[in-house]
């Protein structure tokens, strides 16, 4: 799905009185101008071929089907993207694909699980409340149930007795899901590395996507880690259902 | 190639995970070991078990409570501890006297200074040290700031467990300001590692003083405004009044200390009863209340914040000049003996009992935490109440699980 206004051959914007401009029967195949009034935009399909970018190798994408820009990174390599007015927020053109839109949505509404283990939980709550408001970056309200959560922020020392319940929490979360290890104790054991009852780093029992060191990390540190996680979400890292893993996972990351 | 056959050990998490230990099953997989267990895990007519925790949004940490319910009424409960046992006492026995301060911080992760304080008290008693007066004033100043931060958090959490989301947003503003201020003084926001045997780590600096001055100029009105959110909220007051009532005899019998004890009418405050540091020279009241319910425990902490502001004001006016550290050697070898340190923390009386055998490491360091004691009274307070009141009563006692499990 690629949207471009003012494609060649199309009328440059529909007049308010021009009822037939976008309502023709060929709306599915013909380039149609983007309607000027927003009320009609809800009812009409707008399908415009991509005229911005073509692949160097025409059969590289989908066996020779018309190329479409599927990723912001590809689009950023074009001449158009290098212009100052072509920022992501000020785009006239949104070259995209449903997966990419879904990734954007996932990355900007991360729902962490409210599971504080020890000291770091206080700083995690501090990151979520007034002064450093995590909601501003789309890291959303803390969910009390693992079945409603995307991200497991392991905040605090993990003891051997708690490792079983924590692993179960991780398994109860629906995919796709991500894990953030917050604090030195969860990264490597930290100051309790010498203890007889702690797990030296939670990556001994479960996968971790982002490590946030510090004892405890400042709330800004946690927010920075979550912003790194947002990049990873867009890169399709993390734990996905089996059918969604495959060609979408980039090489070398 | 040699095949390593490894004996399973209790501290290998993978071994622990391989055993199906049934952590979310309310009934333990083994036969009852005590009479109490046999009685508790036998269901009466129309009763059922509900497992609460170890991951629960309002358990204030990792605590698991098995509730025995009859309808919506709690008949009995069985707390299961140890999910945050980090073995700190054992680590302290293998640490240098100077390093122990760092290890003690995470036990009390809301007001860390009060966990360092009894330890340095005990060590100074063993060493017969005279602490400089300026250091004592700085300790009291930073400690009372930390007390206000802890009580501010309590107000937010208590309201959160009663179902109100707004107060915690306000209380975290106060807490963050104080904690940033202490960060300028000590170098860390939460685990301060600031008190030293014989003094404190750093002197008052410009950033701390300027932050403190701007905060003090509006602290009283701000805290008044924050408490008004709850004091004048009819839903909150009606819900908290009469909830989890603890009478004077029960509190004394269960060794409850701190605000929870003073809310029952006993004016016991370690700062007055067994004076330490410079508290005898300071002018402050010990507020008490007689009701002993959750509302009284909340209102008492509000009063304590006002007294702490008075203490901070006096400290700033009377702050003497001088050194902040006594002269002590790098490697401490106290005389063999035993020492005892106790302070009044926002939660109650923190006590440490230290045994020295003359080496550079203590032979034993016993940490007594009031949160553990207060959690013991939950079994008396909760039965008879509804399920939704369980966490409200627990929140009004204000335990910290780091100190409970050590």
XYZ file of C-alpha atoms in Angstrom:
659
model
C 0.000 0.000 0.000
C 1.596 3.244 -1.072
C -0.043 6.587 -0.976
C 1.078 9.497 -3.136
C -0.992 12.545 -3.800
C -0.867 14.293 -7.111
C 0.313 11.364 -9.132
C 0.793 12.194 -12.826
C -2.385 12.089 -14.759
C -4.669 12.607 -11.817
C -6.531 15.819 -11.152
C -4.751 17.920 -8.615
C -7.133 17.629 -5.743
C -10.849 17.124 -5.874
C -13.061 20.153 -5.815
C -15.669 20.068 -3.095
C -18.433 19.861 -5.643
C -16.815 17.282 -7.876
C -18.570 14.175 -6.765
C -17.251 11.943 -9.503
C -13.584 12.697 -9.023
C -12.838 9.869 -6.624
C -16.019 7.874 -6.719
C -15.506 6.239 -10.066
C -15.761 2.515 -10.445
C -12.055 2.208 -11.237
C -10.970 3.407 -7.826
C -9.191 0.164 -7.165
C -6.878 0.339 -10.138
C -6.623 3.925 -11.280
C -4.548 6.579 -9.575
C -6.934 8.792 -7.735
C -6.231 12.148 -6.227
C -6.249 12.516 -2.504
C -9.530 14.181 -1.677
C -9.380 17.620 -0.226
C -12.200 17.279 2.261
C -11.705 14.756 4.957
C -15.250 13.465 5.047
C -14.864 11.701 1.731
C -11.474 10.261 2.632
C -13.062 7.787 4.948
C -15.128 6.175 2.242
C -12.796 6.040 -0.727
C -9.876 3.741 -1.287
C -6.768 5.562 -2.447
C -4.307 3.411 -4.292
C -1.366 5.028 -5.993
C 1.679 3.203 -7.359
C 5.024 4.040 -5.975
C 6.861 6.537 -8.116
C 9.535 7.476 -5.634
C 11.817 4.535 -5.503
C 12.709 1.549 -7.598
C 14.936 -1.278 -6.672
C 18.242 -1.736 -8.445
C 17.417 -5.360 -8.987
C 13.803 -5.605 -10.160
C 13.400 -9.254 -9.290
C 14.844 -8.873 -5.824
C 11.538 -8.118 -4.236
C 8.685 -10.558 -4.498
C 9.763 -12.074 -7.780
C 9.555 -9.043 -9.974
C 6.365 -7.578 -8.623
C 6.347 -3.784 -8.603
C 8.710 -2.524 -5.974
C 7.313 -0.915 -2.944
C 9.153 0.715 -0.126
C 8.729 -1.410 2.906
C 10.913 0.164 5.455
C 11.832 3.595 6.625
C 15.477 2.727 6.320
C 15.103 1.990 2.606
C 13.138 5.113 2.067
C 15.786 7.107 3.888
C 18.284 6.231 1.178
C 16.326 8.026 -1.497
C 16.991 11.552 -2.682
C 13.631 12.593 -1.387
C 14.465 11.648 2.126
C 17.584 13.759 2.168
C 15.632 16.943 1.767
C 15.014 18.838 4.906
C 11.281 19.023 4.489
C 10.932 15.295 4.102
C 11.062 14.411 7.761
C 9.003 11.511 8.980
C 6.491 13.731 10.651
C 6.044 16.079 7.702
C 5.746 13.485 5.017
C 3.404 13.897 2.152
C 4.089 10.308 1.309
C 3.867 7.331 3.610
C 5.483 4.399 1.844
C 4.651 1.472 3.990
C 3.416 -2.015 4.436
C 1.083 -3.413 7.013
C 3.872 -5.137 8.939
C 5.787 -1.932 9.252
C 2.752 -0.048 10.486
C 2.126 -2.763 13.024
C 5.735 -2.551 14.171
C 5.385 1.187 14.641
C 2.279 0.641 16.695
C 3.927 -2.057 18.765
C 6.991 0.060 19.432
C 4.994 3.059 20.521
C 2.621 1.307 22.873
C 4.794 -0.986 24.933
C 2.872 -2.306 27.895
C 5.270 -3.363 30.617
C 4.390 -5.841 33.309
C 4.194 -4.397 36.793
C 6.548 -6.796 38.507
C 9.048 -5.195 40.813
C 11.360 -7.538 42.631
C 13.455 -5.217 44.777
C 15.109 -1.815 44.892
C 14.966 -1.060 41.167
C 11.181 -1.266 41.289
C 11.097 2.063 43.082
C 13.080 3.713 40.317
C 10.870 1.969 37.775
C 7.842 3.541 39.437
C 9.642 6.856 39.519
C 10.147 6.570 35.768
C 6.444 5.990 35.319
C 5.175 8.823 37.499
C 5.116 12.559 37.267
C 8.666 13.776 36.916
C 9.966 11.354 34.287
C 6.776 10.400 32.584
C 7.355 7.292 30.502
C 3.966 7.684 28.863
C 5.424 10.468 26.767
C 7.370 7.920 24.720
C 4.563 5.445 24.448
C 5.708 3.177 27.257
C 2.325 2.674 28.588
C 0.557 1.981 31.862
C 1.997 -0.879 33.834
C -0.202 -3.910 33.543
C -0.811 -6.097 36.541
C -1.423 -9.266 34.563
C 1.208 -10.937 32.374
C -1.504 -11.763 29.861
C -1.890 -8.088 29.021
C 1.797 -7.193 28.908
C 4.388 -6.895 26.143
C 7.533 -6.144 28.073
C 8.878 -7.766 31.212
C 11.058 -5.300 33.110
C 12.918 -7.390 35.640
C 13.681 -4.785 38.279
C 15.620 -6.049 41.237
C 17.604 -8.974 42.543
C 16.440 -12.343 41.302
C 16.776 -15.050 43.916
C 16.671 -18.754 43.244
C 13.345 -19.026 44.995
C 11.852 -16.316 42.783
C 13.341 -17.639 39.535
C 10.580 -20.207 39.035
C 7.705 -17.736 39.385
C 9.512 -15.190 37.214
C 10.039 -17.712 34.441
C 6.389 -18.605 34.632
C 5.434 -14.966 34.319
C 7.562 -14.787 31.185
C 5.908 -17.845 29.740
C 2.447 -16.489 30.487
C 3.042 -13.357 28.433
C 1.668 -13.488 24.882
C 4.047 -13.128 21.974
C 5.569 -10.930 20.668
C 7.274 -10.080 23.930
C 10.478 -8.474 25.103
C 12.542 -8.527 28.259
C 14.508 -5.717 29.887
C 17.022 -6.496 32.623
C 17.138 -3.491 34.920
C 19.926 -3.094 37.425
C 23.274 -4.732 38.066
C 21.724 -7.668 39.909
C 19.749 -8.768 36.878
C 22.559 -8.012 34.436
C 25.320 -9.954 36.128
C 24.566 -10.519 39.781
C 25.923 -7.141 40.809
C 26.673 -6.696 44.445
C 25.049 -10.042 45.263
C 27.241 -12.071 42.951
C 28.867 -13.617 45.992
C 25.608 -14.596 47.616
C 24.436 -18.167 47.947
C 20.824 -17.449 47.103
C 20.792 -15.219 44.028
C 20.859 -15.866 40.296
C 23.887 -14.231 38.693
C 22.111 -12.471 35.899
C 18.664 -13.326 34.641
C 20.033 -14.352 31.246
C 20.878 -17.657 32.875
C 17.215 -18.556 32.896
C 15.506 -16.382 30.290
C 16.285 -14.350 27.159
C 17.057 -10.657 27.565
C 16.760 -7.948 24.923
C 18.052 -4.848 26.696
C 20.407 -4.614 29.646
C 20.213 -1.466 31.774
C 23.142 -1.432 34.216
C 23.311 0.669 37.351
C 22.631 0.129 41.005
C 19.945 1.236 40.589
C 19.851 2.937 37.186
C 18.320 6.356 37.187
C 14.805 6.602 35.746
C 16.322 8.311 32.726
C 18.485 5.239 32.282
C 15.462 2.991 32.207
C 13.741 5.272 29.724
C 16.841 5.210 27.517
C 16.812 1.432 27.688
C 13.173 1.371 26.704
C 13.905 3.660 23.768
C 16.584 1.207 22.678
C 13.944 -1.480 23.007
C 11.676 0.476 20.703
C 14.379 0.322 18.041
C 14.676 -3.401 18.586
C 10.931 -3.784 18.229
C 11.097 -2.074 14.853
C 13.957 -4.409 13.943
C 11.796 -7.392 14.829
C 13.932 -8.564 17.699
C 12.436 -10.257 20.688
C 10.245 -13.298 20.982
C 7.723 -13.783 18.228
C 5.226 -16.483 17.459
C 6.782 -19.192 15.355
C 5.073 -18.290 12.077
C 6.207 -14.673 12.188
C 9.894 -15.483 12.502
C 11.663 -15.857 9.209
C 12.498 -13.508 6.383
C 11.506 -10.519 8.441
C 14.365 -11.026 10.842
C 17.283 -9.017 9.469
C 20.701 -10.606 9.125
C 23.594 -9.665 11.258
C 21.774 -8.251 14.234
C 36.279 -36.821 26.588
C 35.282 -36.645 30.181
C 31.632 -36.378 30.917
C 31.014 -34.134 33.847
C 28.334 -35.465 36.082
C 27.223 -32.592 38.177
C 25.559 -32.988 41.492
C 22.380 -30.907 41.707
C 22.744 -28.139 44.194
C 20.148 -25.875 45.707
C 21.727 -22.699 44.375
C 21.606 -23.736 40.741
C 18.491 -22.107 39.299
C 18.178 -24.673 36.532
C 17.979 -27.452 39.080
C 15.364 -25.509 40.937
C 13.364 -25.007 37.780
C 13.562 -28.664 36.853
C 11.831 -29.641 40.037
C 8.166 -28.957 39.644
C 7.862 -27.156 42.897
C 4.331 -25.939 42.252
C 4.904 -22.362 43.230
C 1.457 -21.259 42.258
C -0.314 -24.095 43.939
C -1.698 -22.813 47.228
C -1.340 -26.150 48.959
C 2.304 -27.179 49.394
C 3.330 -30.479 47.759
C 4.632 -31.934 51.009
C 2.558 -33.209 53.938
C 1.979 -30.700 56.732
C 5.035 -30.258 58.913
C 3.471 -28.483 61.871
C 0.135 -28.431 63.627
C -0.446 -24.952 62.317
C 0.096 -26.117 58.721
C -2.219 -29.063 59.203
C -4.897 -26.783 60.577
C -4.465 -24.134 57.910
C -4.389 -26.433 54.907
C -7.589 -28.236 55.886
C -10.562 -26.623 54.225
C -13.769 -26.145 56.167
C -17.256 -26.010 54.750
C -17.540 -23.514 51.898
C -13.941 -22.362 52.191
C -11.326 -22.051 49.479
C -7.726 -21.049 48.971
C -6.612 -18.079 46.937
C -2.958 -17.577 46.184
C -1.744 -13.973 46.245
C 1.696 -13.351 44.891
C 4.660 -13.580 44.696
C 4.001 -11.295 41.754
C 1.205 -9.022 42.787
C 1.026 -5.306 42.043
C 0.400 -4.281 45.617
C 2.411 -6.672 47.738
C 5.165 -4.034 48.016
C 7.694 -6.506 46.757
C 7.756 -10.233 46.397
C 5.560 -11.581 49.142
C 3.238 -14.523 48.737
C 0.132 -14.838 50.869
C -2.151 -17.847 50.816
C -5.613 -16.659 51.748
C -8.274 -18.963 53.071
C -11.587 -17.458 52.065
C -15.177 -17.983 52.958
C -17.007 -16.158 50.220
C -15.328 -12.784 50.132
C -14.266 -12.870 53.739
C -10.735 -13.798 54.739
C -10.824 -16.581 57.311
C -7.118 -17.157 57.709
C -3.890 -16.445 55.892
C -0.437 -17.872 55.594
C 2.396 -15.628 54.413
C 5.239 -17.286 52.528
C 8.512 -15.367 52.769
C 11.966 -15.703 51.303
C 11.451 -14.643 47.698
C 13.929 -11.809 48.206
C 16.384 -13.530 50.520
C 19.753 -12.287 49.344
C 21.933 -13.547 52.155
C 23.142 -10.145 53.275
C 24.047 -11.182 56.801
C 26.347 -13.855 55.437
C 27.928 -11.445 52.970
C 28.515 -8.999 55.827
C 30.411 -11.635 57.778
C 32.832 -11.874 54.861
C 33.189 -8.151 54.267
C 35.480 -5.465 55.548
C 33.933 -3.174 58.146
C 33.942 -0.286 55.682
C 32.327 -2.302 52.909
C 29.381 -3.458 54.966
C 27.699 -0.051 54.695
C 27.394 -0.625 50.979
C 25.905 -4.080 51.456
C 23.276 -2.893 53.924
C 21.763 -0.232 51.678
C 19.500 -2.416 49.510
C 17.785 -3.971 52.514
C 15.861 -0.784 53.090
C 15.501 0.538 49.620
C 13.080 3.338 50.432
C 15.034 5.040 53.197
C 18.496 3.551 52.960
C 20.167 5.893 55.408
C 18.322 4.288 58.294
C 19.865 0.924 57.542
C 23.359 2.392 57.533
C 22.809 4.330 60.705
C 22.494 1.506 63.297
C 25.452 -0.235 61.750
C 27.776 2.751 62.062
C 26.409 3.297 65.576
C 27.333 -0.220 66.597
C 30.763 -0.007 64.994
C 31.455 3.328 66.675
C 30.527 1.834 70.040
C 32.987 -0.984 69.460
C 35.723 1.454 68.483
C 34.897 4.024 71.224
C 34.824 6.700 68.563
C 33.794 10.283 69.092
C 31.883 11.414 66.005
C 32.330 15.099 65.068
C 29.305 17.199 65.794
C 29.005 18.449 62.258
C 28.836 14.876 61.039
C 26.034 14.143 63.486
C 24.101 17.167 62.313
C 24.531 16.127 58.686
C 23.353 12.625 59.563
C 20.233 13.939 61.224
C 19.567 16.386 58.419
C 19.870 13.794 55.659
C 18.051 11.192 57.719
C 15.023 13.383 58.308
C 14.931 14.280 54.630
C 14.915 10.583 53.871
C 12.120 10.067 56.384
C 9.974 12.621 54.591
C 10.659 10.912 51.266
C 9.619 7.575 52.718
C 6.437 8.931 54.274
C 5.559 10.715 51.045
C 5.838 7.408 49.223
C 3.700 5.750 51.891
C 0.876 8.221 51.350
C 0.852 7.526 47.632
C 1.033 3.770 47.993
C -1.609 3.560 50.635
C -4.009 5.485 48.428
C -2.991 3.326 45.460
C -3.865 0.160 47.330
C -7.208 1.671 48.266
C -7.865 2.336 44.589
C -6.844 5.967 44.076
C -4.256 6.649 41.407
C -3.780 10.389 41.736
C -1.997 10.726 45.106
C 0.977 8.651 44.030
C 1.623 11.031 41.161
C 1.860 13.869 43.663
C 3.845 12.010 46.269
C 6.425 10.913 43.741
C 7.047 14.559 42.897
C 8.062 15.228 46.493
C 10.021 12.017 46.697
C 11.933 12.747 43.500
C 12.837 16.235 44.652
C 14.176 14.995 47.979
C 15.981 12.112 46.408
C 17.658 14.322 43.806
C 18.701 16.600 46.642
C 20.212 13.694 48.541
C 21.798 12.585 45.297
C 23.631 15.886 45.131
C 24.835 15.299 48.686
C 25.655 11.594 48.603
C 26.138 10.798 44.939
C 23.288 8.314 44.559
C 19.547 8.629 44.382
C 18.517 5.533 46.260
C 21.311 3.407 47.690
C 23.255 6.246 49.220
C 26.280 4.567 50.824
C 26.859 7.807 52.679
C 27.419 7.169 56.373
C 30.875 6.104 57.412
C 32.183 4.701 60.639
C 33.168 7.928 62.373
C 31.309 10.410 60.194
C 29.850 10.893 56.763
C 31.292 10.629 53.291
C 30.989 14.176 52.011
C 30.338 17.640 53.312
C 27.325 19.764 52.457
C 27.782 21.226 49.003
C 26.319 24.118 47.128
C 23.926 22.151 44.939
C 22.434 20.330 47.886
C 21.970 23.508 49.881
C 20.390 25.420 47.025
C 17.997 22.558 46.254
C 17.170 22.192 49.927
C 16.538 25.905 50.325
C 14.178 26.123 47.408
C 12.373 22.975 48.552
C 12.073 24.074 52.183
C 10.543 27.381 51.176
C 7.488 25.602 49.849
C 7.665 22.145 51.461
C 5.140 22.765 54.213
C 2.453 24.140 51.931
C 3.117 21.497 49.289
C 2.849 18.621 51.739
C -0.258 20.193 53.211
C -1.791 20.348 49.741
C -0.855 16.743 49.009
C -2.330 15.427 52.225
C -5.494 17.390 51.607
C -6.086 15.112 48.628
C -6.660 12.264 51.056
C -7.592 13.889 54.361
C -10.618 15.544 52.879
C -11.575 12.679 50.613
C -14.673 11.098 52.042
C -14.217 7.811 50.200
C -10.711 7.403 51.534
C -11.548 8.386 55.095
C -14.579 6.137 55.314
C -12.711 3.237 53.860
C -9.633 3.579 56.048
C -11.389 4.331 59.318
C -11.678 1.272 61.520
C -9.749 -0.878 59.035
C -7.196 -3.209 60.622
C -7.592 -1.891 64.133
C -4.675 -2.790 66.368
C -5.061 -2.178 70.078
C -2.338 -1.156 72.454
C -1.882 -4.531 74.153
C -1.647 -6.417 70.900
C 0.885 -3.954 69.505
C 3.067 -4.254 72.580
C 2.753 -8.028 72.664
C 3.799 -8.343 69.012
C 6.763 -5.964 69.430
C 5.408 -3.471 66.929
C 7.455 -0.271 66.811
C 7.483 3.000 64.973
C 4.435 4.825 63.646
C 2.322 1.679 63.859
C 2.903 1.549 67.597
C 2.416 5.271 68.130
C -0.897 5.079 66.282
C -2.153 2.867 69.107
C -1.325 5.442 71.752
C 2.110 4.359 72.989
C 4.503 7.332 72.787
C 7.569 5.204 72.127
C 10.146 6.786 69.849
C 13.760 5.629 69.894
C 14.850 9.208 69.347
C 13.321 10.087 72.732
C 13.334 6.780 74.612
C 16.960 5.835 73.922
C 18.418 9.079 72.617
C 21.226 8.890 70.118
C 23.137 11.336 67.978
C 22.051 14.952 68.586
C 18.355 14.274 69.058
C 18.373 15.218 72.773
C 19.319 18.757 71.777
C 16.577 19.132 69.210
C 13.073 20.320 69.844
C 10.375 18.116 68.347
C 7.246 16.303 69.448
C 6.391 12.626 69.291
C 2.885 12.577 67.819
C 0.560 9.814 68.954
C -2.953 8.722 68.157
C -5.247 6.414 70.005
C -7.430 4.798 67.354
C -4.901 2.297 66.034
C -6.630 1.811 62.683
C -5.346 2.419 59.170
C -6.506 6.009 59.139
C -4.638 6.698 62.365
C -1.488 5.164 60.966
C -1.801 7.389 57.914
C -2.522 10.582 59.870
C 0.327 9.868 62.239
C 2.786 9.781 59.386
C 1.464 13.108 58.161
C 2.180 14.524 61.613
C 5.655 13.015 61.585
C 6.465 14.777 58.337
C 5.704 18.088 59.996
C 7.978 17.240 62.910
C 10.730 16.235 60.485
C 10.453 19.624 58.823
C 10.942 21.217 62.230
C 14.047 19.107 62.840
C 15.512 19.995 59.457
C 14.938 23.657 60.161
C 16.741 23.428 63.492
C 19.622 21.479 61.953
C 20.126 24.139 59.318
C 20.157 26.883 61.935
C 22.439 25.139 64.406
C 24.833 23.487 61.925
C 28.316 23.802 63.457
C 31.605 24.081 61.606
C 34.268 21.473 61.879
C 35.402 18.151 60.463
C 32.979 15.573 59.142
C 35.068 12.494 59.839
C 36.838 11.220 62.909
C 40.382 9.987 62.455
C 40.124 6.266 61.887
C 42.498 3.796 60.252
C 41.914 2.351 56.808
C 41.694 -1.147 58.208
C 39.510 -1.437 61.259
C 40.133 -4.112 63.851
C 37.806 -3.393 66.779
C 38.299 -4.973 70.139
C 36.525 -8.294 70.600
C 33.092 -7.640 71.974
C 29.491 -7.012 71.200
C 27.733 -3.807 70.263
C 24.188 -2.783 69.637
C 22.843 0.062 67.550
C 19.242 1.167 67.213
C 17.621 4.043 65.351
C 14.101 5.226 64.719
C 13.365 4.758 61.038
C 10.178 5.668 59.147
C 9.102 2.071 59.632
C 10.120 1.491 63.231
C 13.149 0.551 65.222
C 16.055 -0.685 63.148
C 18.466 -2.628 65.257
C 21.812 -4.184 64.575
C 23.741 -6.410 66.898
C 27.355 -6.918 66.022
C 29.856 -9.390 67.417
C 33.507 -8.676 66.788
C 36.262 -11.233 67.248
C 39.112 -8.776 66.762
C 39.627 -9.350 63.047
C 38.817 -6.942 60.240
C 35.507 -8.659 59.580
C 32.621 -8.981 62.028
C 31.990 -12.418 63.412
C 28.257 -11.893 63.184
C 25.952 -9.072 62.217
C 22.335 -9.554 63.197
C 19.880 -7.263 61.456
C 16.521 -6.709 63.070
C 13.955 -5.246 60.749
C 10.602 -3.889 61.935
C 8.931 -4.707 58.606
C 9.245 -8.387 59.443
C 7.622 -7.836 62.806
C 4.806 -5.787 61.344
C 4.174 -8.401 58.709
C 3.679 -10.872 61.525
C 0.736 -8.865 62.779
C -1.023 -9.123 59.407
C -2.228 -12.574 60.422
C -4.080 -10.994 63.339
C -5.384 -7.920 61.563
C -6.654 -9.275 58.259
C -8.915 -12.265 59.148
C -12.512 -11.124 59.299
C -11.995 -8.455 56.655
C -12.762 -8.647 52.967
C -10.248 -9.683 50.321
C -9.915 -6.143 49.022
C -8.922 -4.946 52.480
C -5.987 -7.320 52.733
C -3.605 -5.170 50.761
C -4.992 -1.983 52.290
C -4.149 -3.206 55.773
C -0.749 -4.388 54.628
C -0.031 -1.077 52.965
C -0.986 0.810 56.099
C 1.709 -1.109 58.000
C 4.246 0.025 55.350
C 6.593 -2.967 55.134
C 9.621 -3.173 52.853
C 10.266 -6.661 51.608
C 14.015 -6.125 51.269
C 14.322 -5.954 55.017
C 11.846 -8.736 55.660
C 13.724 -11.336 53.670
C 17.205 -9.793 54.067
